[in-house]
Amino acid sequence: MKTADIMHAQAPSAPPAHQQRWKPNVTVAAVIERNGRFLLVEEQTSDGLLLNNPAGHLDPGESPVQGVIRETLEETACQFTPEGFLGMYMSRFRRTRTGEDTTYLRLTFFGSVSEADPALALDEGIVRTVWMSIDEVRACPERMRSPLVLECLESYLAGVRHPLSILTVHDSVFASPAAARPA
C-alpha cells in the first residue's frame, strides 16, 4: 500500500489498554545495483530456497548504518558502502509452520560493494549470492523471501533517494542501559 492510499484509509480503533504493546521486528536491507543487475542472496528458509536483498535484524547497540554494513558483509562477504537511504518499508508475514504473525519494519539503504572476500564464509543459511536483472526478479515473485525485495528495487529504479543524514542515532544507543539513563 502506498503512502497516498494510507492517507485515505481509516485508522484502526485503538487496542484495549490491557493488551501487550505491539513491537515490529526492525530489519536493515541493502539495495546494490551494478551494471543493471541487483545483488541478492539465495537463502535456505523453512519455506525452501528463497531470494532476498542482503538483510537482517538490527542488533542492540548498533546504528541502522552499522547494521546494514554488518549484515551485507555476513551474507555476501562484500564490504557495503552506503550511499543513501531508500526508505522504511513494512510487511506482515505469517509463518507457514507455526502460524506466527510477524510484522517487519525494514530500513533500506542503497550503495555499492567491494568484491567478495574469499576468506569469509557466508552467514548460516545463505547458499550463494546472485546478480539479477529487474526483469529476472519480476519474473519470479514466488521466489522472494518478502514482497519488500521487489518493492525496494522498484523504489530504487523510480529514483527514490534520501541522504544518510535523514537518520539520527542518539549516543544512548551505544551506551549500556545504566549509562544511558539520566542522573
mmCIF file of C-alpha atoms in Angstrom:
data_model
loop_
_atom_site.group_PDB
_atom_site.id
_atom_site.type_symbol
_atom_site.label_atom_id
_atom_site.label_comp_id
_atom_site.label_asym_id
_atom_site.label_seq_id
_atom_site.Cartn_x
_atom_site.Cartn_y
_atom_site.Cartn_z
ATOM 1 C CA MET A 1 0.000 0.000 0.000
ATOM 2 C CA LYS A 2 1.435 3.329 -0.995
ATOM 3 C CA THR A 3 1.500 6.424 1.232
ATOM 4 C CA ALA A 4 -1.358 8.114 -0.650
ATOM 5 C CA ASP A 5 -3.557 5.045 -0.107
ATOM 6 C CA ILE A 6 -2.702 5.006 3.582
ATOM 7 C CA MET A 7 -3.586 8.674 3.983
ATOM 8 C CA HIS A 8 -7.120 7.930 2.778
ATOM 9 C CA ALA A 9 -7.569 4.717 4.786
ATOM 10 C CA GLN A 10 -9.462 4.829 8.044
ATOM 11 C CA ALA A 11 -7.280 4.442 11.142
ATOM 12 C CA PRO A 12 -7.964 1.256 13.117
ATOM 13 C CA SER A 13 -9.507 1.627 16.554
ATOM 14 C CA ALA A 14 -7.108 1.625 19.494
ATOM 15 C CA PRO A 15 -6.478 -1.778 21.148
ATOM 16 C CA PRO A 16 -7.693 -2.347 24.697
ATOM 17 C CA ALA A 17 -5.306 -0.966 27.323
ATOM 18 C CA HIS A 18 -4.682 -4.432 28.806
ATOM 19 C CA GLN A 19 -3.063 -5.783 25.619
ATOM 20 C CA GLN A 20 0.707 -6.035 25.378
ATOM 21 C CA ARG A 21 2.348 -3.299 23.297
ATOM 22 C CA TRP A 22 2.981 -4.371 19.705
ATOM 23 C CA LYS A 23 6.581 -4.103 18.507
ATOM 24 C CA PRO A 24 7.602 -4.797 14.914
ATOM 25 C CA ASN A 25 10.836 -6.585 14.089
ATOM 26 C CA VAL A 26 13.314 -3.988 12.831
ATOM 27 C CA THR A 27 15.481 -5.098 9.941
ATOM 28 C CA VAL A 28 18.000 -3.413 7.661
ATOM 29 C CA ALA A 29 18.474 -4.159 3.963
ATOM 30 C CA ALA A 30 20.840 -3.178 1.161
ATOM 31 C CA VAL A 31 19.921 -2.455 -2.453
ATOM 32 C CA ILE A 32 23.034 -2.852 -4.560
ATOM 33 C CA GLU A 33 22.951 -2.271 -8.308
ATOM 34 C CA ARG A 34 25.845 -2.782 -10.685
ATOM 35 C CA ASN A 35 25.573 -2.633 -14.473
ATOM 36 C CA GLY A 36 21.792 -3.013 -14.403
ATOM 37 C CA ARG A 37 21.845 -6.041 -12.085
ATOM 38 C CA PHE A 38 20.982 -6.299 -8.391
ATOM 39 C CA LEU A 39 22.874 -8.265 -5.766
ATOM 40 C CA LEU A 40 20.589 -10.729 -3.978
ATOM 41 C CA VAL A 41 21.224 -13.632 -1.649
ATOM 42 C CA GLU A 42 19.753 -17.076 -2.076
ATOM 43 C CA GLU A 43 18.947 -18.494 1.340
ATOM 44 C CA GLN A 44 17.563 -21.688 2.777
ATOM 45 C CA THR A 45 14.384 -20.975 4.763
ATOM 46 C CA SER A 46 11.639 -23.106 6.312
ATOM 47 C CA ASP A 47 9.706 -22.349 3.097
ATOM 48 C CA GLY A 48 12.539 -23.531 0.840
ATOM 49 C CA LEU A 49 15.231 -21.752 -1.145
ATOM 50 C CA LEU A 50 14.284 -18.067 -1.460
ATOM 51 C CA LEU A 51 15.831 -14.791 -2.660
ATOM 52 C CA ASN A 52 16.331 -11.678 -0.558
ATOM 53 C CA ASN A 53 18.220 -8.422 -0.508
ATOM 54 C CA PRO A 54 21.213 -8.666 1.822
ATOM 55 C CA ALA A 55 19.254 -8.045 5.009
ATOM 56 C CA GLY A 56 18.813 -8.935 8.636
ATOM 57 C CA HIS A 57 17.795 -7.821 12.081
ATOM 58 C CA LEU A 58 19.176 -4.671 13.637
ATOM 59 C CA ASP A 59 21.223 -5.669 16.694
ATOM 60 C CA PRO A 60 21.205 -3.878 20.045
ATOM 61 C CA GLY A 61 23.878 -1.193 20.326
ATOM 62 C CA GLU A 62 24.290 -0.548 16.601
ATOM 63 C CA SER A 63 23.013 2.136 14.297
ATOM 64 C CA PRO A 64 21.000 1.193 11.195
ATOM 65 C CA VAL A 65 24.038 2.080 9.021
ATOM 66 C CA GLN A 66 26.299 -0.175 11.103
ATOM 67 C CA GLY A 67 23.669 -2.908 10.909
ATOM 68 C CA VAL A 68 23.319 -2.854 7.131
ATOM 69 C CA ILE A 69 27.116 -2.868 6.689
ATOM 70 C CA ARG A 70 27.399 -5.867 9.052
ATOM 71 C CA GLU A 71 24.504 -7.793 7.507
ATOM 72 C CA THR A 72 25.762 -7.257 3.963
ATOM 73 C CA LEU A 73 29.244 -8.462 4.922
ATOM 74 C CA GLU A 74 27.838 -11.537 6.712
ATOM 75 C CA GLU A 75 25.558 -12.508 3.844
ATOM 76 C CA THR A 76 27.699 -11.621 0.803
ATOM 77 C CA ALA A 77 31.333 -11.448 2.047
ATOM 78 C CA CYS A 78 31.383 -7.987 0.420
ATOM 79 C CA GLN A 79 32.066 -4.669 2.130
ATOM 80 C CA PHE A 80 28.999 -2.446 1.697
ATOM 81 C CA THR A 81 29.370 1.319 1.350
ATOM 82 C CA PRO A 82 26.010 3.005 1.993
ATOM 83 C CA GLU A 83 25.435 5.977 -0.297
ATOM 84 C CA GLY A 84 21.936 6.892 0.846
ATOM 85 C CA PHE A 85 18.683 5.868 2.450
ATOM 86 C CA LEU A 86 15.946 4.399 0.282
ATOM 87 C CA GLY A 87 13.146 4.336 2.846
ATOM 88 C CA MET A 88 11.196 2.490 5.507
ATOM 89 C CA TYR A 89 9.053 -0.413 4.404
ATOM 90 C CA MET A 90 6.638 -2.577 6.371
ATOM 91 C CA SER A 91 5.265 -6.023 5.696
ATOM 92 C CA ARG A 92 3.353 -8.622 7.630
ATOM 93 C CA PHE A 93 4.188 -12.289 7.476
ATOM 94 C CA ARG A 94 2.558 -15.429 8.831
ATOM 95 C CA ARG A 95 4.949 -18.339 9.308
ATOM 96 C CA THR A 96 3.877 -21.396 7.337
ATOM 97 C CA ARG A 97 4.792 -23.956 10.006
ATOM 98 C CA THR A 98 3.776 -22.161 13.216
ATOM 99 C CA GLY A 99 1.200 -19.612 12.108
ATOM 100 C CA GLU A 100 3.170 -16.931 13.976
ATOM 101 C CA ASP A 101 2.156 -13.440 12.849
ATOM 102 C CA THR A 102 5.130 -11.090 12.453
ATOM 103 C CA THR A 103 5.410 -7.538 11.171
ATOM 104 C CA TYR A 104 8.732 -6.284 9.828
ATOM 105 C CA LEU A 105 9.868 -2.679 9.661
ATOM 106 C CA ARG A 106 12.673 -2.605 7.086
ATOM 107 C CA LEU A 107 15.130 0.293 6.879
ATOM 108 C CA THR A 108 16.581 0.100 3.377
ATOM 109 C CA PHE A 109 19.812 1.626 2.144
ATOM 110 C CA PHE A 110 21.404 1.766 -1.285
ATOM 111 C CA GLY A 111 25.083 1.715 -2.089
ATOM 112 C CA SER A 112 27.951 -0.225 -3.568
ATOM 113 C CA VAL A 113 30.009 -3.240 -2.577
ATOM 114 C CA SER A 114 33.572 -4.426 -2.887
ATOM 115 C CA GLU A 115 34.383 -7.730 -4.485
ATOM 116 C CA ALA A 116 33.672 -10.700 -2.226
ATOM 117 C CA ASP A 117 36.420 -11.636 0.228
ATOM 118 C CA PRO A 118 37.146 -15.335 -0.484
ATOM 119 C CA ALA A 119 38.436 -15.759 3.089
ATOM 120 C CA LEU A 120 34.970 -15.035 4.529
ATOM 121 C CA ALA A 121 32.226 -17.622 4.821
ATOM 122 C CA LEU A 122 28.636 -16.652 4.076
ATOM 123 C CA ASP A 123 26.208 -16.498 7.006
ATOM 124 C CA GLU A 124 24.403 -19.692 8.025
ATOM 125 C CA GLY A 125 21.540 -20.396 5.639
ATOM 126 C CA ILE A 126 22.952 -18.299 2.793
ATOM 127 C CA VAL A 127 23.602 -20.623 -0.143
ATOM 128 C CA ARG A 128 25.068 -18.078 -2.574
ATOM 129 C CA THR A 129 24.904 -14.547 -3.917
ATOM 130 C CA VAL A 130 23.359 -13.823 -7.302
ATOM 131 C CA TRP A 131 23.245 -10.780 -9.581
ATOM 132 C CA MET A 132 19.836 -10.476 -11.263
ATOM 133 C CA SER A 133 18.257 -8.004 -13.644
ATOM 134 C CA ILE A 134 14.993 -6.377 -12.590
ATOM 135 C CA ASP A 135 13.176 -8.413 -15.249
ATOM 136 C CA GLU A 136 14.564 -11.637 -13.757
ATOM 137 C CA VAL A 137 13.412 -10.574 -10.287
ATOM 138 C CA ARG A 138 9.972 -9.565 -11.548
ATOM 139 C CA ALA A 139 9.644 -12.932 -13.311
ATOM 140 C CA CYS A 140 9.843 -14.939 -10.084
ATOM 141 C CA PRO A 141 7.900 -13.212 -7.268
ATOM 142 C CA GLU A 142 7.215 -16.610 -5.674
ATOM 143 C CA ARG A 143 10.962 -16.979 -5.021
ATOM 144 C CA MET A 144 11.208 -13.747 -2.997
ATOM 145 C CA ARG A 145 11.508 -14.124 0.774
ATOM 146 C CA SER A 146 9.411 -10.989 1.195
ATOM 147 C CA PRO A 147 7.308 -8.782 -1.068
ATOM 148 C CA LEU A 148 9.635 -5.984 0.072
ATOM 149 C CA VAL A 149 12.503 -7.364 -2.040
ATOM 150 C CA LEU A 150 10.878 -6.244 -5.286
ATOM 151 C CA GLU A 151 9.215 -3.191 -3.728
ATOM 152 C CA CYS A 152 12.610 -1.837 -2.608
ATOM 153 C CA LEU A 153 14.135 -2.463 -6.046
ATOM 154 C CA GLU A 154 11.202 -0.693 -7.720
ATOM 155 C CA SER A 155 11.636 2.313 -5.404
ATOM 156 C CA TYR A 156 15.314 2.454 -6.298
ATOM 157 C CA LEU A 157 14.547 2.291 -10.027
ATOM 158 C CA ALA A 158 11.920 5.040 -9.580
ATOM 159 C CA GLY A 159 14.682 7.323 -8.314
ATOM 160 C CA VAL A 160 13.768 7.383 -4.628
ATOM 161 C CA ARG A 161 16.816 8.692 -2.759
ATOM 162 C CA HIS A 162 17.350 10.246 0.667
ATOM 163 C CA PRO A 163 20.638 11.349 2.228
ATOM 164 C CA LEU A 164 22.050 9.284 5.087
ATOM 165 C CA SER A 165 21.705 12.420 7.220
ATOM 166 C CA ILE A 166 17.941 11.779 7.348
ATOM 167 C CA LEU A 167 18.712 9.244 10.101
ATOM 168 C CA THR A 168 19.636 10.359 13.586
ATOM 169 C CA VAL A 169 21.011 7.959 16.169
ATOM 170 C CA HIS A 170 21.365 9.281 19.699
ATOM 171 C CA ASP A 171 24.562 8.408 21.612
ATOM 172 C CA SER A 172 22.451 6.492 24.137
ATOM 173 C CA VAL A 173 22.140 3.660 21.582
ATOM 174 C CA PHE A 174 25.830 2.918 22.045
ATOM 175 C CA ALA A 175 25.879 3.166 25.861
ATOM 176 C CA SER A 176 24.993 0.498 28.428
ATOM 177 C CA PRO A 177 21.413 0.853 29.721
ATOM 178 C CA ALA A 178 22.601 2.110 33.113
ATOM 179 C CA ALA A 179 24.830 4.748 31.482
ATOM 180 C CA ALA A 180 22.037 5.849 29.134
ATOM 181 C CA ARG A 181 19.673 6.849 31.971
ATOM 182 C CA PRO A 182 19.633 10.485 33.046
ATOM 183 C CA ALA A 183 21.071 11.075 36.512
#
